[in-house]
mmCIF file of C-alpha atoms and ligand atoms in Angstrom:
data_model
loop_
_atom_site.group_PDB
_atom_site.id
_atom_site.type_symbol
_atom_site.label_atom_id
_atom_site.label_comp_id
_atom_site.label_asym_id
_atom_site.label_seq_id
_atom_site.Cartn_x
_atom_site.Cartn_y
_atom_site.Cartn_z
ATOM 1 C CA UNK A 1 1.164 15.659 111.844
ATOM 2 C CA UNK A 2 -0.633 18.637 113.334
ATOM 3 C CA UNK A 3 -4.331 18.694 112.698
ATOM 4 C CA UNK A 4 -4.556 22.100 111.099
ATOM 5 C CA UNK A 5 -2.123 24.582 109.621
ATOM 6 C CA UNK A 6 -1.873 28.308 109.165
ATOM 7 C CA UNK A 7 -1.099 29.215 105.579
ATOM 8 C CA UNK A 8 0.014 32.525 104.099
ATOM 9 C CA UNK A 9 -0.504 33.213 100.385
ATOM 10 C CA UNK A 10 1.867 35.942 99.190
ATOM 11 C CA UNK A 11 0.478 37.504 96.025
ATOM 12 C CA UNK A 12 -3.052 36.609 97.056
ATOM 13 C CA UNK A 13 -4.694 39.107 94.686
ATOM 14 C CA UNK A 14 -2.847 37.716 91.649
ATOM 15 C CA UNK A 15 -3.902 35.107 89.135
ATOM 16 C CA UNK A 16 -1.890 32.307 90.812
ATOM 17 C CA UNK A 17 -2.494 33.447 94.391
ATOM 18 C CA UNK A 18 -6.262 33.442 93.910
ATOM 19 C CA UNK A 19 -6.069 29.974 92.446
ATOM 20 C CA UNK A 20 -3.946 28.733 95.338
ATOM 21 C CA UNK A 21 -6.686 29.760 97.777
ATOM 22 C CA UNK A 22 -9.393 28.228 95.576
ATOM 23 C CA UNK A 23 -7.523 24.920 95.419
ATOM 24 C CA UNK A 24 -6.823 24.876 99.174
ATOM 25 C CA UNK A 25 -10.554 25.174 99.625
ATOM 26 C CA UNK A 26 -11.482 22.697 96.844
ATOM 27 C CA UNK A 27 -9.103 20.087 98.272
ATOM 28 C CA UNK A 28 -10.261 20.714 101.833
ATOM 29 C CA UNK A 29 -6.684 21.360 102.904
ATOM 30 C CA UNK A 30 -6.620 21.186 106.709
ATOM 31 C CA UNK A 31 -6.059 24.873 107.524
ATOM 32 C CA UNK A 32 -6.900 26.962 110.566
ATOM 33 C CA UNK A 33 -6.481 30.215 108.806
ATOM 34 C CA UNK A 34 -5.349 31.435 105.394
ATOM 35 C CA UNK A 35 -3.628 34.872 105.443
ATOM 36 C CA UNK A 36 -3.954 36.741 102.149
ATOM 37 C CA UNK A 37 -0.927 38.984 101.574
ATOM 38 C CA UNK A 38 -0.315 41.485 98.787
ATOM 39 C CA UNK A 39 1.086 44.993 98.295
ATOM 40 C CA UNK A 40 0.139 47.972 100.480
ATOM 41 C CA UNK A 41 -2.403 49.170 97.910
ATOM 42 C CA UNK A 42 -4.489 46.013 98.445
ATOM 43 C CA UNK A 43 -4.469 46.250 102.257
ATOM 44 C CA UNK A 44 -8.023 45.799 103.572
ATOM 45 C CA UNK A 45 -9.432 44.636 100.213
ATOM 46 C CA UNK A 46 -12.224 42.004 100.643
ATOM 47 C CA UNK A 47 -12.095 38.917 98.439
ATOM 48 C CA UNK A 48 -14.720 36.242 98.068
ATOM 49 C CA UNK A 49 -13.523 32.817 96.974
ATOM 50 C CA UNK A 50 -15.939 29.865 96.757
ATOM 51 C CA UNK A 51 -18.296 31.641 99.155
ATOM 52 C CA UNK A 52 -15.564 32.406 101.740
ATOM 53 C CA UNK A 53 -14.831 36.030 102.571
ATOM 54 C CA UNK A 54 -11.169 37.015 103.097
ATOM 55 C CA UNK A 55 -9.461 40.323 103.859
ATOM 56 C CA UNK A 56 -6.115 41.079 102.230
ATOM 57 C CA UNK A 57 -3.237 42.277 104.405
ATOM 58 C CA UNK A 58 -0.098 44.177 103.530
ATOM 59 C CA UNK A 59 2.931 41.878 103.197
ATOM 60 C CA UNK A 60 5.215 44.588 104.595
ATOM 61 C CA UNK A 61 3.636 44.473 108.038
ATOM 62 C CA UNK A 62 2.892 40.789 108.253
ATOM 63 C CA UNK A 63 4.303 38.653 111.075
ATOM 64 C CA UNK A 64 5.204 35.220 109.622
ATOM 65 C CA UNK A 65 5.416 33.751 113.150
ATOM 66 C CA UNK A 66 1.743 32.978 112.813
ATOM 67 C CA UNK A 67 2.320 30.758 109.812
ATOM 68 C CA UNK A 68 3.302 27.104 109.171
ATOM 69 C CA UNK A 69 3.515 27.274 105.403
ATOM 70 C CA UNK A 70 3.979 30.365 103.237
ATOM 71 C CA UNK A 71 3.149 30.043 99.551
ATOM 72 C CA UNK A 72 4.820 32.760 97.461
ATOM 73 C CA UNK A 73 3.587 33.945 94.056
ATOM 74 C CA UNK A 74 4.255 37.654 93.878
ATOM 75 C CA UNK A 75 7.322 37.668 91.602
ATOM 76 C CA UNK A 76 11.035 36.887 92.112
ATOM 77 C CA UNK A 77 11.852 40.210 93.738
ATOM 78 C CA UNK A 78 9.287 39.650 96.507
ATOM 79 C CA UNK A 79 10.555 36.102 97.083
ATOM 80 C CA UNK A 80 14.104 37.471 97.249
ATOM 81 C CA UNK A 81 13.110 39.984 99.876
ATOM 82 C CA UNK A 82 10.623 38.064 101.996
ATOM 83 C CA UNK A 83 11.147 34.248 101.675
ATOM 84 C CA UNK A 84 14.038 34.314 104.116
ATOM 85 C CA UNK A 85 12.034 36.493 106.496
ATOM 86 C CA UNK A 86 9.328 33.788 106.504
ATOM 87 C CA UNK A 87 11.927 31.027 107.049
ATOM 88 C CA UNK A 88 13.546 32.950 109.936
ATOM 89 C CA UNK A 89 10.114 33.011 111.566
ATOM 90 C CA UNK A 90 9.841 29.244 111.225
ATOM 91 C CA UNK A 91 7.489 29.104 108.251
ATOM 92 C CA UNK A 92 8.249 26.681 105.407
ATOM 93 C CA UNK A 93 8.230 28.444 102.070
ATOM 94 C CA UNK A 94 6.798 27.003 98.857
ATOM 95 C CA UNK A 95 7.990 29.441 96.203
ATOM 96 C CA UNK A 96 6.316 29.658 92.834
ATOM 97 C CA UNK A 97 8.898 32.055 91.348
ATOM 98 C CA UNK A 98 12.151 31.166 89.648
ATOM 99 C CA UNK A 99 14.226 32.917 92.331
ATOM 100 C CA UNK A 100 15.508 29.811 94.231
ATOM 101 C CA UNK A 101 14.847 27.083 91.631
ATOM 102 C CA UNK A 102 18.406 26.473 90.492
ATOM 103 C CA UNK A 103 20.085 26.480 93.897
ATOM 104 C CA UNK A 104 21.477 23.005 94.501
ATOM 105 C CA UNK A 105 20.218 22.602 98.050
ATOM 106 C CA UNK A 106 16.676 23.756 97.263
ATOM 107 C CA UNK A 107 14.325 21.002 96.096
ATOM 108 C CA UNK A 108 12.375 21.660 92.882
ATOM 109 C CA UNK A 109 9.336 19.452 93.010
ATOM 110 C CA UNK A 110 6.745 17.941 90.706
ATOM 111 C CA UNK A 111 5.050 15.485 93.107
ATOM 112 C CA UNK A 112 4.327 12.862 90.404
ATOM 113 C CA UNK A 113 7.959 12.923 89.266
ATOM 114 C CA UNK A 114 10.339 13.588 92.179
ATOM 115 C CA UNK A 115 8.158 13.865 95.292
ATOM 116 C CA UNK A 116 10.805 12.142 97.409
ATOM 117 C CA UNK A 117 13.321 14.970 96.864
ATOM 118 C CA UNK A 118 11.176 17.179 99.037
ATOM 119 C CA UNK A 119 13.054 15.994 102.134
ATOM 120 C CA UNK A 120 15.901 18.412 101.160
ATOM 121 C CA UNK A 121 13.689 21.289 102.301
ATOM 122 C CA UNK A 122 15.119 20.609 105.781
ATOM 123 C CA UNK A 123 18.385 22.272 104.732
ATOM 124 C CA UNK A 124 16.878 25.670 103.840
ATOM 125 C CA UNK A 125 13.163 25.671 104.680
ATOM 126 C CA UNK A 126 12.368 26.460 101.041
ATOM 127 C CA UNK A 127 10.814 24.331 98.300
ATOM 128 C CA UNK A 128 10.579 25.638 94.756
ATOM 129 C CA UNK A 129 7.678 25.063 92.434
ATOM 130 C CA UNK A 130 8.893 24.616 88.850
ATOM 131 C CA UNK A 131 7.960 26.605 85.727
ATOM 132 C CA UNK A 132 4.487 25.845 84.337
ATOM 133 C CA UNK A 133 5.733 24.556 80.961
ATOM 134 C CA UNK A 134 8.161 22.212 82.579
ATOM 135 C CA UNK A 135 5.648 20.787 84.991
ATOM 136 C CA UNK A 136 3.106 19.601 82.419
ATOM 137 C CA UNK A 137 5.849 18.229 80.113
ATOM 138 C CA UNK A 138 7.483 16.228 82.885
ATOM 139 C CA UNK A 139 4.232 14.762 84.157
ATOM 140 C CA UNK A 140 3.479 13.545 80.633
ATOM 141 C CA UNK A 141 6.874 12.078 79.801
ATOM 142 C CA UNK A 142 7.900 10.561 83.153
ATOM 143 C CA UNK A 143 5.999 7.283 82.612
ATOM 144 C CA UNK A 144 7.663 6.948 79.172
ATOM 145 C CA UNK A 145 11.100 7.646 80.623
ATOM 146 C CA UNK A 146 10.474 4.866 83.130
ATOM 147 C CA UNK A 147 10.052 2.365 80.260
ATOM 148 C CA UNK A 148 12.611 3.626 77.734
ATOM 149 C CA UNK A 149 15.061 6.376 78.678
ATOM 150 C CA UNK A 150 14.523 9.690 76.932
ATOM 151 C CA UNK A 151 17.776 10.951 75.330
ATOM 152 C CA UNK A 152 16.531 14.195 73.809
ATOM 153 C CA UNK A 153 13.403 16.399 73.808
ATOM 154 C CA UNK A 154 12.413 18.838 71.089
ATOM 155 C CA UNK A 155 9.565 20.956 72.408
ATOM 156 C CA UNK A 156 7.600 23.932 71.090
ATOM 157 C CA UNK A 157 5.144 25.582 73.509
ATOM 158 C CA UNK A 158 1.965 27.582 72.900
ATOM 159 C CA UNK A 159 1.536 29.447 76.178
ATOM 160 C CA UNK A 160 -1.506 31.281 77.556
ATOM 161 C CA UNK A 161 -1.379 34.912 78.679
ATOM 162 C CA UNK A 162 -2.510 34.085 82.238
ATOM 163 C CA UNK A 163 1.084 32.866 82.784
ATOM 164 C CA UNK A 164 2.073 36.560 82.816
ATOM 165 C CA UNK A 165 -0.538 37.440 85.466
ATOM 166 C CA UNK A 166 -3.747 39.441 85.664
ATOM 167 C CA UNK A 167 -2.414 42.465 83.740
ATOM 168 C CA UNK A 168 -1.714 40.259 80.732
ATOM 169 C CA UNK A 169 -5.220 38.752 80.846
ATOM 170 C CA UNK A 170 -6.604 42.309 80.804
ATOM 171 C CA UNK A 171 -4.230 43.298 77.958
ATOM 172 C CA UNK A 172 -5.511 40.483 75.696
ATOM 173 C CA UNK A 173 -9.142 41.338 76.484
ATOM 174 C CA UNK A 174 -8.584 45.040 75.839
ATOM 175 C CA UNK A 175 -6.643 44.467 72.617
ATOM 176 C CA UNK A 176 -9.371 42.177 71.232
ATOM 177 C CA UNK A 177 -12.022 44.784 72.025
ATOM 178 C CA UNK A 178 -9.968 47.642 70.533
ATOM 179 C CA UNK A 179 -9.195 45.587 67.456
ATOM 180 C CA UNK A 180 -12.884 44.784 66.873
ATOM 181 C CA UNK A 181 -13.714 48.506 67.325
ATOM 182 C CA UNK A 182 -10.918 49.519 64.951
ATOM 183 C CA UNK A 183 -9.125 51.413 67.712
ATOM 184 C CA UNK A 184 -5.360 51.632 68.288
ATOM 185 C CA UNK A 185 -4.131 48.693 70.424
ATOM 186 C CA UNK A 186 -2.425 49.543 73.722
ATOM 187 C CA UNK A 187 0.722 47.461 74.278
ATOM 188 C CA UNK A 188 2.143 47.311 77.810
ATOM 189 C CA UNK A 189 2.830 43.743 78.943
ATOM 190 C CA UNK A 190 4.284 42.076 75.852
ATOM 191 C CA UNK A 191 6.805 43.441 73.314
ATOM 192 C CA UNK A 192 4.222 43.203 70.480
ATOM 193 C CA UNK A 193 0.444 42.946 70.316
ATOM 194 C CA UNK A 194 -0.808 39.625 71.630
ATOM 195 C CA UNK A 195 -4.350 39.773 70.195
ATOM 196 C CA UNK A 196 -4.476 37.836 66.897
ATOM 197 C CA UNK A 197 -0.724 37.306 67.089
ATOM 198 C CA UNK A 198 1.878 34.707 68.069
ATOM 199 C CA UNK A 199 5.034 35.917 69.894
ATOM 200 C CA UNK A 200 8.159 33.735 69.983
ATOM 201 C CA UNK A 201 9.522 35.278 73.135
ATOM 202 C CA UNK A 202 8.704 34.435 76.743
ATOM 203 C CA UNK A 203 10.854 36.132 79.412
ATOM 204 C CA UNK A 204 14.133 37.865 78.583
ATOM 205 C CA UNK A 205 16.808 36.861 76.055
ATOM 206 C CA UNK A 206 19.892 35.062 77.334
ATOM 207 C CA UNK A 207 23.421 35.267 75.925
ATOM 208 C CA UNK A 208 23.012 32.058 73.906
ATOM 209 C CA UNK A 209 20.011 33.463 71.992
ATOM 210 C CA UNK A 210 17.465 31.327 73.859
ATOM 211 C CA UNK A 211 14.927 33.041 76.113
ATOM 212 C CA UNK A 212 14.967 32.487 79.881
ATOM 213 C CA UNK A 213 11.645 30.544 79.636
ATOM 214 C CA UNK A 214 13.371 28.162 77.182
ATOM 215 C CA UNK A 215 16.420 27.733 79.440
ATOM 216 C CA UNK A 216 14.082 27.121 82.408
ATOM 217 C CA UNK A 217 12.753 24.061 80.550
ATOM 218 C CA UNK A 218 16.324 22.856 79.987
ATOM 219 C CA UNK A 219 17.600 23.417 83.547
ATOM 220 C CA UNK A 220 14.479 22.210 85.275
ATOM 221 C CA UNK A 221 14.098 18.968 83.227
ATOM 222 C CA UNK A 222 17.659 18.097 84.186
ATOM 223 C CA UNK A 223 17.172 18.910 87.841
ATOM 224 C CA UNK A 224 13.807 17.168 88.275
ATOM 225 C CA UNK A 225 13.802 14.204 85.916
ATOM 226 C CA UNK A 226 17.236 13.281 84.596
ATOM 227 C CA UNK A 227 20.427 15.277 84.207
ATOM 228 C CA UNK A 228 21.294 13.311 81.053
ATOM 229 C CA UNK A 229 18.270 14.476 79.008
ATOM 230 C CA UNK A 230 19.009 17.133 76.376
ATOM 231 C CA UNK A 231 16.228 19.628 75.706
ATOM 232 C CA UNK A 232 15.778 21.821 72.605
ATOM 233 C CA UNK A 233 12.930 24.260 73.405
ATOM 234 C CA UNK A 234 11.110 27.089 71.651
ATOM 235 C CA UNK A 235 8.570 28.860 73.868
ATOM 236 C CA UNK A 236 5.805 30.947 72.305
ATOM 237 C CA UNK A 237 3.043 33.173 73.696
ATOM 238 C CA UNK A 238 -0.352 32.778 72.060
ATOM 239 C CA UNK A 239 -3.674 34.619 72.521
ATOM 240 C CA UNK A 240 -5.186 31.996 74.797
ATOM 241 C CA UNK A 241 -6.388 32.916 78.298
ATOM 242 C CA UNK A 242 -5.824 29.681 80.195
ATOM 243 C CA UNK A 243 -3.955 26.475 79.286
ATOM 244 C CA UNK A 244 -0.516 25.901 77.833
ATOM 245 C CA UNK A 245 -0.141 23.506 74.862
ATOM 246 C CA UNK A 246 3.113 21.748 73.887
ATOM 247 C CA UNK A 247 4.224 19.844 70.822
ATOM 248 C CA UNK A 248 6.764 17.441 72.234
ATOM 249 C CA UNK A 249 9.130 15.193 70.251
ATOM 250 C CA UNK A 250 10.999 12.581 72.239
ATOM 251 C CA UNK A 251 14.054 10.633 71.146
ATOM 252 C CA UNK A 252 14.182 7.437 73.131
ATOM 253 C CA UNK A 253 16.954 4.935 73.837
ATOM 254 C CA UNK A 254 14.778 2.001 72.652
ATOM 255 C CA UNK A 255 11.879 2.275 70.190
ATOM 256 C CA UNK A 256 8.379 1.995 71.718
ATOM 257 C CA UNK A 257 5.362 1.744 69.464
ATOM 258 C CA UNK A 258 2.795 4.554 69.681
ATOM 259 C CA UNK A 259 0.116 2.092 70.829
ATOM 260 C CA UNK A 260 2.362 0.973 73.734
ATOM 261 C CA UNK A 261 2.912 4.645 74.716
ATOM 262 C CA UNK A 262 -0.827 5.124 74.809
ATOM 263 C CA UNK A 263 -1.207 2.035 77.004
ATOM 264 C CA UNK A 264 1.481 3.286 79.346
ATOM 265 C CA UNK A 265 -0.121 6.734 79.759
ATOM 266 C CA UNK A 266 -3.664 5.342 79.989
ATOM 267 C CA UNK A 267 -2.800 2.889 82.724
ATOM 268 C CA UNK A 268 -0.622 5.419 84.584
ATOM 269 C CA UNK A 269 -3.492 7.603 85.848
ATOM 270 C CA UNK A 270 -1.939 9.914 88.400
ATOM 271 C CA UNK A 271 -3.109 13.136 86.780
ATOM 272 C CA UNK A 272 -2.669 12.096 83.120
ATOM 273 C CA UNK A 273 -5.712 11.923 80.869
ATOM 274 C CA UNK A 274 -5.405 10.481 77.347
ATOM 275 C CA UNK A 275 -7.505 12.198 74.680
ATOM 276 C CA UNK A 276 -6.296 10.552 71.553
ATOM 277 C CA UNK A 277 -8.641 9.474 68.765
ATOM 278 C CA UNK A 278 -8.030 9.766 65.043
ATOM 279 C CA UNK A 279 -11.210 11.705 64.466
ATOM 280 C CA UNK A 280 -12.001 15.429 64.114
ATOM 281 C CA UNK A 281 -11.464 16.967 67.503
ATOM 282 C CA UNK A 282 -10.020 13.762 69.021
ATOM 283 C CA UNK A 283 -7.272 15.634 70.884
ATOM 284 C CA UNK A 284 -7.051 18.028 73.884
ATOM 285 C CA UNK A 285 -7.331 21.791 73.435
ATOM 286 C CA UNK A 286 -6.654 24.496 75.947
ATOM 287 C CA UNK A 287 -10.072 26.167 75.761
ATOM 288 C CA UNK A 288 -11.942 22.858 75.988
ATOM 289 C CA UNK A 289 -10.137 20.554 78.386
ATOM 290 C CA UNK A 290 -8.397 22.868 80.860
ATOM 291 C CA UNK A 291 -10.938 25.151 82.386
ATOM 292 C CA UNK A 292 -11.413 23.656 85.819
ATOM 293 C CA UNK A 293 -9.087 20.735 85.594
ATOM 294 C CA UNK A 294 -5.855 19.924 87.422
ATOM 295 C CA UNK A 295 -4.994 17.154 84.948
ATOM 296 C CA UNK A 296 -2.450 16.950 82.181
ATOM 297 C CA UNK A 297 -4.079 16.003 78.874
ATOM 298 C CA UNK A 298 -2.138 14.045 76.224
ATOM 299 C CA UNK A 299 -3.069 13.392 72.617
ATOM 300 C CA UNK A 300 -1.691 13.148 69.039
ATOM 301 C CA UNK A 301 0.661 10.338 70.054
ATOM 302 C CA UNK A 302 2.566 9.168 66.976
ATOM 303 C CA UNK A 303 5.826 7.529 66.047
ATOM 304 C CA UNK A 304 8.262 10.027 64.567
ATOM 305 C CA UNK A 305 8.539 9.069 60.886
ATOM 306 C CA UNK A 306 11.928 10.799 60.650
ATOM 307 C CA UNK A 307 13.771 8.916 63.395
ATOM 308 C CA UNK A 308 13.812 5.298 64.554
ATOM 309 C CA UNK A 309 13.014 5.647 68.255
ATOM 310 C CA UNK A 310 11.003 8.882 68.300
ATOM 311 C CA UNK A 311 7.581 9.694 69.725
ATOM 312 C CA UNK A 312 5.515 12.808 69.103
ATOM 313 C CA UNK A 313 2.826 14.035 71.425
ATOM 314 C CA UNK A 314 0.619 16.999 72.196
ATOM 315 C CA UNK A 315 0.292 17.950 75.893
ATOM 316 C CA UNK A 316 -2.210 20.484 77.310
ATOM 317 C CA UNK A 317 -2.758 21.609 80.877
ATOM 318 C CA UNK A 318 -4.113 24.560 82.863
ATOM 319 C CA UNK A 319 -0.982 26.623 83.557
ATOM 320 C CA UNK A 320 -2.486 28.346 86.599
ATOM 321 C CA UNK A 321 -3.664 25.068 88.135
ATOM 322 C CA UNK A 322 -1.269 22.145 87.512
ATOM 323 C CA UNK A 323 1.383 24.559 86.229
ATOM 324 C CA UNK A 324 1.392 26.628 89.419
ATOM 325 C CA UNK A 325 -1.235 26.643 92.172
ATOM 326 C CA UNK A 326 -2.267 22.960 92.188
ATOM 327 C CA UNK A 327 1.355 21.799 92.092
ATOM 328 C CA UNK A 328 2.114 24.084 95.057
ATOM 329 C CA UNK A 329 -0.779 22.715 97.044
ATOM 330 C CA UNK A 330 0.301 19.140 96.212
ATOM 331 C CA UNK A 331 3.720 20.083 97.610
ATOM 332 C CA UNK A 332 2.051 21.405 100.779
ATOM 333 C CA UNK A 333 0.166 18.123 101.138
ATOM 334 C CA UNK A 334 3.372 16.116 100.722
ATOM 335 C CA UNK A 335 4.876 18.233 103.491
ATOM 336 C CA UNK A 336 2.077 17.872 105.998
ATOM 337 C CA UNK A 337 1.559 14.173 105.276
ATOM 338 C CA UNK A 338 5.240 13.240 105.648
ATOM 339 C CA UNK A 339 7.162 15.867 107.553
ATOM 340 C CA UNK A 340 5.069 18.141 109.759
HETATM 341 P P1 A2P B 401 -1.267 43.721 94.417
HETATM 342 O O1 A2P B 401 -2.550 43.294 93.779
HETATM 343 O O2 A2P B 401 -1.483 44.345 95.753
HETATM 344 O O3 A2P B 401 -0.355 44.489 93.518
HETATM 345 P P2 A2P B 401 -0.156 38.800 89.061
HETATM 346 O O4 A2P B 401 0.949 37.771 88.914
HETATM 347 O O5 A2P B 401 -1.508 38.262 88.714
HETATM 348 O O6 A2P B 401 0.178 40.080 88.332
HETATM 349 O O7 A2P B 401 -0.169 39.129 90.610
HETATM 350 C C1 A2P B 401 0.953 39.631 91.279
HETATM 351 C C2 A2P B 401 0.691 39.515 92.815
HETATM 352 O O8 A2P B 401 1.869 40.011 93.496
HETATM 353 C C3 A2P B 401 -0.475 40.394 93.276
HETATM 354 O O9 A2P B 401 -1.105 39.700 94.327
HETATM 355 C C4 A2P B 401 0.264 41.614 93.784
HETATM 356 O O10 A2P B 401 -0.462 42.339 94.750
HETATM 357 C C5 A2P B 401 1.466 40.996 94.436
HETATM 358 N N1 A2P B 401 2.513 42.021 94.603
HETATM 359 C C6 A2P B 401 3.056 42.813 93.698
HETATM 360 N N2 A2P B 401 3.946 43.642 94.293
HETATM 361 C C7 A2P B 401 3.962 43.394 95.602
HETATM 362 C C8 A2P B 401 4.621 43.926 96.770
HETATM 363 N N3 A2P B 401 5.504 44.911 96.638
HETATM 364 N N4 A2P B 401 4.312 43.390 97.966
HETATM 365 C C9 A2P B 401 3.424 42.360 98.089
HETATM 366 N N5 A2P B 401 2.765 41.802 97.051
HETATM 367 C C10 A2P B 401 2.984 42.307 95.836
#
């Protein structure tokens, strides 16, 4: 293990990129230098994060030879074009986009679930960070799967706009203001207005009628946790800034009582926080629990009254932190602690 590492953050002006830098600082990641990379238009821009001043550089002209680990979060097209450039210059890539996720020889890692798979990075120099909705679901259900195998998951998501980046955050703010002022709403990022609305489409439609976000949950659950698990997802965008919520219904091989599930999750620790009381407000909510937290919050645990070995739960987590930036930094920590 080297003492200190040079890190590049690609997409450093974006919602996830900014959070990556914040978490590297919060976790006191052993870095020499963090290089902030973005498009040409951001070249020279000064950014202050937790009292540290950084200058953004243009990705086009950057020399990856200076870097040990490159964390990409600037969209799939940028990963397609530049991830291999970083690898050729001996940087290890942690990619937050979906571009490499489904390639067999590229590990797709949630450290609490399949951290050991990271060793496969040696084949390609690339590690993929999963989709935000998949990460929080798998963290919450892994300890249950360890006790009684999950056969099938029905999941409906309620996803925050920050998952679509800074432009989407602005779009929700602007639409709320325009709505209150009785002005015409401007619609650019989403297919319909997101203010005071609920949109049952995330990412593009696939041939089977599911959206790509939904199929990501199917493919990634199988790749990360267990290929035998069947997943039936509906993913929905809601007018929330930060924090995805998920109503998850599990069909298990053997029945476990709800109280036992609560005990399993409570004693598991490892990033899971149980908020489950049968009182008003005794459950996690995006705007309350997620703000500065890297945890996955679980509540509303109940036995499914319509099937013999079913468990229902409500899972909430900050999509920009555990769903993206924090998970990527955890991967970087696994790397330096075990392989570099
Ligand atoms: P920039 O601000 O210079 O456009 P978000 O997901 O929040 O929308 O952020 C997207 C990130 O990807 C931003 O940091 C953005 O930088 C970066 N990005 C977009 N296009 C490019 C590009 N062609 N080269 C490098 N970075 C890019």
